[in-house]
CSV table of C-alpha atoms and ligand atoms in Angstrom, one decimal:
chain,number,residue,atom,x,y,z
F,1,UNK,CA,123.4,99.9,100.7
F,2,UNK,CA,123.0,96.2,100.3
F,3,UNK,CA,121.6,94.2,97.7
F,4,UNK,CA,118.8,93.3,100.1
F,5,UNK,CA,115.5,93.0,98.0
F,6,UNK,CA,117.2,90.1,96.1
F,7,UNK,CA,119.1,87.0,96.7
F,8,UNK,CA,122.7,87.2,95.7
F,9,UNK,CA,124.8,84.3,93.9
F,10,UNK,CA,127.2,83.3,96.7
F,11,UNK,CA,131.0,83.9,95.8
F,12,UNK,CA,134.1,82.6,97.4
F,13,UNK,CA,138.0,83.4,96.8
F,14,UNK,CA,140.8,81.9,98.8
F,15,UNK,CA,144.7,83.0,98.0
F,16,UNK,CA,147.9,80.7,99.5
F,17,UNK,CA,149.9,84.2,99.0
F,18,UNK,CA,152.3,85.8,96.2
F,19,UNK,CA,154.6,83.1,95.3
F,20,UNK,CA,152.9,79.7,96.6
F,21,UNK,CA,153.4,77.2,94.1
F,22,UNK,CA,150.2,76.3,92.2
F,23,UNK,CA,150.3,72.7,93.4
F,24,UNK,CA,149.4,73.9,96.6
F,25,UNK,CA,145.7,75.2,95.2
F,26,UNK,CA,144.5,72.1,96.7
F,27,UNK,CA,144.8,73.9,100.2
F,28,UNK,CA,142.6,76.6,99.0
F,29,UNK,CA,139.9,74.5,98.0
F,30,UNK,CA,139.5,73.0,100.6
F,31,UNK,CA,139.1,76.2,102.3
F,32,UNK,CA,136.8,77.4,99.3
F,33,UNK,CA,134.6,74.6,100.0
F,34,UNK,CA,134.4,75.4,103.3
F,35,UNK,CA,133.1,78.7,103.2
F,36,UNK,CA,131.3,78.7,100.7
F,37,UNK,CA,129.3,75.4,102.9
F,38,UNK,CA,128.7,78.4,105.0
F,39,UNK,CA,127.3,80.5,102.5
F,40,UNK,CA,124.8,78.1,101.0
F,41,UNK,CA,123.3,77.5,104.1
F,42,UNK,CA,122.3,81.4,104.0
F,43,UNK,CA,125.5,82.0,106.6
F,44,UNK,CA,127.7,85.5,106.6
F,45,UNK,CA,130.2,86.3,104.1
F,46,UNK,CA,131.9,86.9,107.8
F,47,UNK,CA,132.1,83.8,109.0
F,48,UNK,CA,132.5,82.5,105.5
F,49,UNK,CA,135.9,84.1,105.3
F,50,UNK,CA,137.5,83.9,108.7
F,51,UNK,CA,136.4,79.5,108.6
F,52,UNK,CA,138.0,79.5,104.8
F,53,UNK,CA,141.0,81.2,106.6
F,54,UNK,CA,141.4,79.4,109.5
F,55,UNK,CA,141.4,76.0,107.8
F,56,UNK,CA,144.7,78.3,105.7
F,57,UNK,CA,146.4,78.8,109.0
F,58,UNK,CA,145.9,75.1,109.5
F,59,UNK,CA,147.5,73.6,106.5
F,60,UNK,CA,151.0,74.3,107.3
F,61,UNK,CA,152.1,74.4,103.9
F,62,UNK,CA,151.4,78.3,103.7
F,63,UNK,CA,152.4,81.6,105.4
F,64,UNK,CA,150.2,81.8,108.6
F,65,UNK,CA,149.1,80.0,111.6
F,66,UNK,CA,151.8,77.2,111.9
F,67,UNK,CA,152.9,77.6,108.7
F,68,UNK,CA,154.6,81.4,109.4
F,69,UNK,CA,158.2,82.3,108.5
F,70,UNK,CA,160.4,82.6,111.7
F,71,UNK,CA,161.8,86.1,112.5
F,72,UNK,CA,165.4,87.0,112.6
F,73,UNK,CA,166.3,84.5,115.4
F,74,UNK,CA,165.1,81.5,113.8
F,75,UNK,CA,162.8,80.6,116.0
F,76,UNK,CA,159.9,83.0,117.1
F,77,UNK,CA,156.9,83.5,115.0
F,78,UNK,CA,154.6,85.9,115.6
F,79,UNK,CA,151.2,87.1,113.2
F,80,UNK,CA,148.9,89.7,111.9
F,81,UNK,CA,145.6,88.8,111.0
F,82,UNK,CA,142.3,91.3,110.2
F,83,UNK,CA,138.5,90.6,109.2
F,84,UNK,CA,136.5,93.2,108.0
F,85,UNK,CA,132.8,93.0,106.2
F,86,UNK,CA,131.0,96.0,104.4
F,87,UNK,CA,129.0,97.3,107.4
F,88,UNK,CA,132.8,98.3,108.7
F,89,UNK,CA,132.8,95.6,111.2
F,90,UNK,CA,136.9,95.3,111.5
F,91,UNK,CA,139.2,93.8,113.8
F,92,UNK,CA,142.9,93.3,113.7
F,93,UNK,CA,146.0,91.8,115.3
F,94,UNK,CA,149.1,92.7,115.1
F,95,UNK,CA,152.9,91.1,116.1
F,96,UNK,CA,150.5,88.4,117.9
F,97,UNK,CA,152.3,85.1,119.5
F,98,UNK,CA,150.9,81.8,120.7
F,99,UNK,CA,147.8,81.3,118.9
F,100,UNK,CA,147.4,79.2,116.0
F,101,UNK,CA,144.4,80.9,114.9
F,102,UNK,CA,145.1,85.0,114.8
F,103,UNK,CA,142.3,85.2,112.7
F,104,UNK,CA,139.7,84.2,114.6
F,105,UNK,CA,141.5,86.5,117.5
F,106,UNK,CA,140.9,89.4,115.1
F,107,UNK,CA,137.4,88.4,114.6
F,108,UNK,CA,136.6,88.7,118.8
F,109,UNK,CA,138.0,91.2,118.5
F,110,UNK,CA,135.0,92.8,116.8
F,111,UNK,CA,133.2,92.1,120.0
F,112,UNK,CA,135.2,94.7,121.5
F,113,UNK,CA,135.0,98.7,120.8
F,114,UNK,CA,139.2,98.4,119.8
F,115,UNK,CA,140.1,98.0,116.0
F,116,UNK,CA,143.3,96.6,116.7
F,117,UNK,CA,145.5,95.2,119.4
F,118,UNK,CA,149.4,94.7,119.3
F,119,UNK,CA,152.0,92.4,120.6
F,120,UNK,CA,151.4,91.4,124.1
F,121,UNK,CA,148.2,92.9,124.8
F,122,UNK,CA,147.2,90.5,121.6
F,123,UNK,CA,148.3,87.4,123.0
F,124,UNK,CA,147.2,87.7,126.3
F,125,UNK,CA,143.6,88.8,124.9
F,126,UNK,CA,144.0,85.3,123.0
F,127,UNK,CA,144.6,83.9,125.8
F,128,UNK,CA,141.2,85.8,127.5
F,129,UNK,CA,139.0,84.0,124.8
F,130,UNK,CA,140.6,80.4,124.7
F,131,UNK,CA,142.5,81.1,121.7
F,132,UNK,CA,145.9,80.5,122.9
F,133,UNK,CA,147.4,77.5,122.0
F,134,UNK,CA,151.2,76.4,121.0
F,135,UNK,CA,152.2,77.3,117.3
F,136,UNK,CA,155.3,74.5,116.4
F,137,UNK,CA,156.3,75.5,113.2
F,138,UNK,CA,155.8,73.2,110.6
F,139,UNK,CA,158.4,71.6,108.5
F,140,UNK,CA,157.2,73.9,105.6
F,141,UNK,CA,158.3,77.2,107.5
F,142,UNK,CA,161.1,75.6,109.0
F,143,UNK,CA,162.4,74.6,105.0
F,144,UNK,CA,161.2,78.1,104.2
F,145,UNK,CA,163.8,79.8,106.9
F,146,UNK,CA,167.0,77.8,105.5
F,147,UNK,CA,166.0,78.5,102.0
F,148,UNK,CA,165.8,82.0,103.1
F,149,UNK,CA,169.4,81.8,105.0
F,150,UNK,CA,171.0,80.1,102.1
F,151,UNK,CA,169.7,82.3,99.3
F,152,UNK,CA,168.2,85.1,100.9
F,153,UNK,CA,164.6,84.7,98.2
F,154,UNK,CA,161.2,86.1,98.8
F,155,UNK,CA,158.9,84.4,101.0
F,156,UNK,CA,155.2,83.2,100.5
F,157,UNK,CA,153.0,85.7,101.9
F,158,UNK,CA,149.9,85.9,103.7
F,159,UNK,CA,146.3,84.0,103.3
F,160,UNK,CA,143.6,85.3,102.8
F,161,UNK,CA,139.6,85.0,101.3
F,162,UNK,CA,136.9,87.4,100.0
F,163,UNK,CA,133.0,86.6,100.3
F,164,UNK,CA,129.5,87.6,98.9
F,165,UNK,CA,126.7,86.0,100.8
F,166,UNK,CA,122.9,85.6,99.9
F,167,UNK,CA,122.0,88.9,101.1
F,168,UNK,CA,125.3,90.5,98.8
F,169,UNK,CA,127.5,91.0,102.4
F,170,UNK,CA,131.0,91.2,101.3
F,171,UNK,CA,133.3,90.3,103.6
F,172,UNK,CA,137.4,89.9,103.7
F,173,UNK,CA,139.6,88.1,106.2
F,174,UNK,CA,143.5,87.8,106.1
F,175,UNK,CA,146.3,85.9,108.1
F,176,UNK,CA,150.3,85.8,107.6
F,177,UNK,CA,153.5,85.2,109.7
F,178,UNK,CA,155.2,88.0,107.8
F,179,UNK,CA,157.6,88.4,105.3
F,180,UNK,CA,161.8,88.1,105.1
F,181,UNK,CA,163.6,89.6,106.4
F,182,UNK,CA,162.2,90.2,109.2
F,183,UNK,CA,162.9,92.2,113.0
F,184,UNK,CA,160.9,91.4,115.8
F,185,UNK,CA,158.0,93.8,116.0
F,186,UNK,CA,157.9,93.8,112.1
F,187,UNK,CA,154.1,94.9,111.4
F,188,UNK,CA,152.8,94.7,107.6
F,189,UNK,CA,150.3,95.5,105.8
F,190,UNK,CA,147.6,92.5,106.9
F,191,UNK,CA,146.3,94.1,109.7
F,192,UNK,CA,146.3,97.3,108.2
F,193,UNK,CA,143.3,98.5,106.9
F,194,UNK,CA,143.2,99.7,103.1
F,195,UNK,CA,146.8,98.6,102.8
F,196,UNK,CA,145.9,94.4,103.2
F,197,UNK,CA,142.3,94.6,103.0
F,198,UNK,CA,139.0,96.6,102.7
F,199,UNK,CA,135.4,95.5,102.4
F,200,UNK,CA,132.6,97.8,101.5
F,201,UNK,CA,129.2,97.6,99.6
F,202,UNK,CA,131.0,97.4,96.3
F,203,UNK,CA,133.1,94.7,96.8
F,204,UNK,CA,136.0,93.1,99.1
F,205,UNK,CA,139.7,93.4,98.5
F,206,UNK,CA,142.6,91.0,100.1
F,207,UNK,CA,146.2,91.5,99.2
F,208,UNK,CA,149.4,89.5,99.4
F,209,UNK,CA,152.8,90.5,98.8
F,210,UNK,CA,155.4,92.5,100.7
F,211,UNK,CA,154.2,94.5,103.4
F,212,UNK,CA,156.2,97.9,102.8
F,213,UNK,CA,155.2,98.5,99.9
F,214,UNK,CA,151.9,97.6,100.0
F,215,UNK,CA,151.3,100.0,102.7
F,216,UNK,CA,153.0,103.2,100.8
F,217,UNK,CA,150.4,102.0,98.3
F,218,UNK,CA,147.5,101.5,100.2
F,219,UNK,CA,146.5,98.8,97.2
F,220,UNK,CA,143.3,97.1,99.2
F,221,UNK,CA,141.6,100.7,98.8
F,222,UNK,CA,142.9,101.6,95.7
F,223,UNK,CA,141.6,98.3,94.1
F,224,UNK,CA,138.1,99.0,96.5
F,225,UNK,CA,138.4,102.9,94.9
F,226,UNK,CA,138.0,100.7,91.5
F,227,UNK,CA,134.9,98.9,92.2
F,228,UNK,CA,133.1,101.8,93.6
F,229,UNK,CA,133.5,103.5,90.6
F,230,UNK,CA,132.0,100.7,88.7
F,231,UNK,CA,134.9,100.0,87.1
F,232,UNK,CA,134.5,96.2,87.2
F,233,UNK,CA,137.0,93.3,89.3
F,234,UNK,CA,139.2,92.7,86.2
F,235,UNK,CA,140.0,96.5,86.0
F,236,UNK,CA,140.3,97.6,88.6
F,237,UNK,CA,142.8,94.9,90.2
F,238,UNK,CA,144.6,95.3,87.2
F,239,UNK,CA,145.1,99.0,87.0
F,240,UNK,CA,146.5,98.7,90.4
F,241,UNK,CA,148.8,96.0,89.4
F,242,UNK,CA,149.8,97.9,86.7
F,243,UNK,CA,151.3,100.5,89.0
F,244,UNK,CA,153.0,98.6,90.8
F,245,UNK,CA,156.7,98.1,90.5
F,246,UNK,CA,156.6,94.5,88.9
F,247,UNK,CA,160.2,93.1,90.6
F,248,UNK,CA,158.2,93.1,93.8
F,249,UNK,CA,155.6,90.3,94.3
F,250,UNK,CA,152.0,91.4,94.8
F,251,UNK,CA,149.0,89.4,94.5
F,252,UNK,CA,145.4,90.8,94.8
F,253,UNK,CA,142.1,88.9,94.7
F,254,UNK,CA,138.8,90.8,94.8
F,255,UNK,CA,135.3,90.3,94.3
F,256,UNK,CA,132.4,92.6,93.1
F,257,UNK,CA,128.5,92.4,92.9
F,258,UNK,CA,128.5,90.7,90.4
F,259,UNK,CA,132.5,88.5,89.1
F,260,UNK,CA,135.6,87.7,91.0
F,261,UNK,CA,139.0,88.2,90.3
F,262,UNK,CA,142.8,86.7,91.0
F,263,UNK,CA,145.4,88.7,89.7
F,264,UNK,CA,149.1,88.3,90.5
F,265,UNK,CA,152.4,89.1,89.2
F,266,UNK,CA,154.2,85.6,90.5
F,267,UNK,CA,152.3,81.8,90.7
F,268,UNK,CA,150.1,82.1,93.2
F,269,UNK,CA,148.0,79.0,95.4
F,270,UNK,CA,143.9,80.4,94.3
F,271,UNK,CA,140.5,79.3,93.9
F,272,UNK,CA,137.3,80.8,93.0
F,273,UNK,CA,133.6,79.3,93.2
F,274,UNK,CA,130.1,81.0,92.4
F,275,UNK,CA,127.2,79.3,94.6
F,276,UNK,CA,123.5,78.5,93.8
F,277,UNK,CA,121.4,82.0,93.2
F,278,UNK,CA,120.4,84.5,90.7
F,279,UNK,CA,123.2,86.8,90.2
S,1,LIG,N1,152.0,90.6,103.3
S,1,LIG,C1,152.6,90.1,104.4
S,1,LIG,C2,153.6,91.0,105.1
S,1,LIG,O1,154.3,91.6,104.4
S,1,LIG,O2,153.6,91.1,106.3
């Protein structure tokens, strides 16, 4: 299955979501640099992806961790976040509250025999693991709500990074707050497998955009369908693209055996880097 009778050239993406601004690529360098750290010192494409994404949640500036949209009333945030690496490792959380990290929540969560958890039972298994902590919004989100109140625009949406390690893992990790408008309970397509993301031995897939229709289109494993049919990054993250209705915001970035690619229909926060190793 693996390219294991070789050493792989170490690949990193990072995404600030559909609709970032550009300026804020400085975000996802930093988390670019930070997994791919990992990867040089031989580490998993695993924990590669859920670091670059935690630092993501940190920032503030983008849509996850502190940095989610508020639901409805203003004032309550609550996250989905997933990992999964081509060995079918995945965990997810959905609706989660009180942990500025969900993504290392959905990552313990592969400790577990469960796939996914929901809600409450998500936030008090946080709380299990020492991952509970208090999630103020930050000034970005809070900016981000009135902007939405006064004009009703599309958010930013979701983080998210795809890995190759030395041993040609792929892995995929995602984290978001949501997108407007939004009920309590709202769940999209992050912690949904093959809808937000999908890692196999071809490749790994994250998506950004608005949930709803992301999930009719299951666009993680249609773009993963691509690469497994050798049809190349480029391609195949394009053909999906192209199939998509373009007045709704999607971003995709993916990474194959051999290139990476970032493909979206709005400005989107991204960076890429290739590591030391034969390809
Ligand atoms: N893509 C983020 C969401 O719609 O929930």
């Amino acid at each position: 299955m693996y390219n294991n009778h070789m050493t792989s050239q170490p690949a990193i993406i990072a995404h600030g979501g559909v609709g970032s601004p550009p300026e804020y690529r400085d975000g996802c360098v930093k988390a670019v640099e930070r997994g791919m750290e990992i990867l040089t010192q031989g580490g998993e494409a695993l924990e590669a992806v859920v670091q670059a994404v935690a630092m993501l949640e940190e920032d503030g500036r983008f849509n996850a961790g502190r940095g989610s949209v508020l639901r409805l009333d203003g004032e309550t945030i609550e996250m989905d976040a997933s990992v999964m690496d081509a060995e079918g490792r995945i965990g997810a959380v959905a609706a989660i509250r009180g942990t500025p990290h969900p993504v290392l929540v959905a990552r313990k969560l592969l400790e577990t025999p469960h796939i996914l958890l929901a809600g409450e039972g998500a936030t008090r298994f946080a709380g299990q693991h020492g991952l509970s902590g208090t999630v103020q919004p930050s000034q970005e989100a809070r900016r981000r709500f009135q902007e939405w109140q006064r004009r009703r625009g599309q958010p930013t949406s979701t983080v998210g990074a795809v890995a190759r390690d030395r041993q040609g893992r792929f892995a995929v990790a995602s984290s978001t707050g949501g997108s407007n408008v939004m009920l309590l309970g709202r769940v999209g397509d992050t912690p949904l497998v093959g809808c937000g993301f999908y890692a196999g031995a071809a490749g790994a897939v994250a998506v950004t955009g608005i949930g709803e229709a992301i999930i009719k289109r299951m666009v993680a494993k249609a773009v993963y369908d691509g690469l497994a049919a050798g049809r190349g990054v480029q391609a195949a993250a394009q053909g999906v693209m192209k199939q998509f209705p373009q007045e709704i915001p999607l971003g995709i970035i993916a990474l194959d055996v051999t290139h990476g690619t970032v493909v979206a229909n709005r400005p989107m926060a991204a960076f890429l880097k290739f590591g030391e190793g034969s390809g």
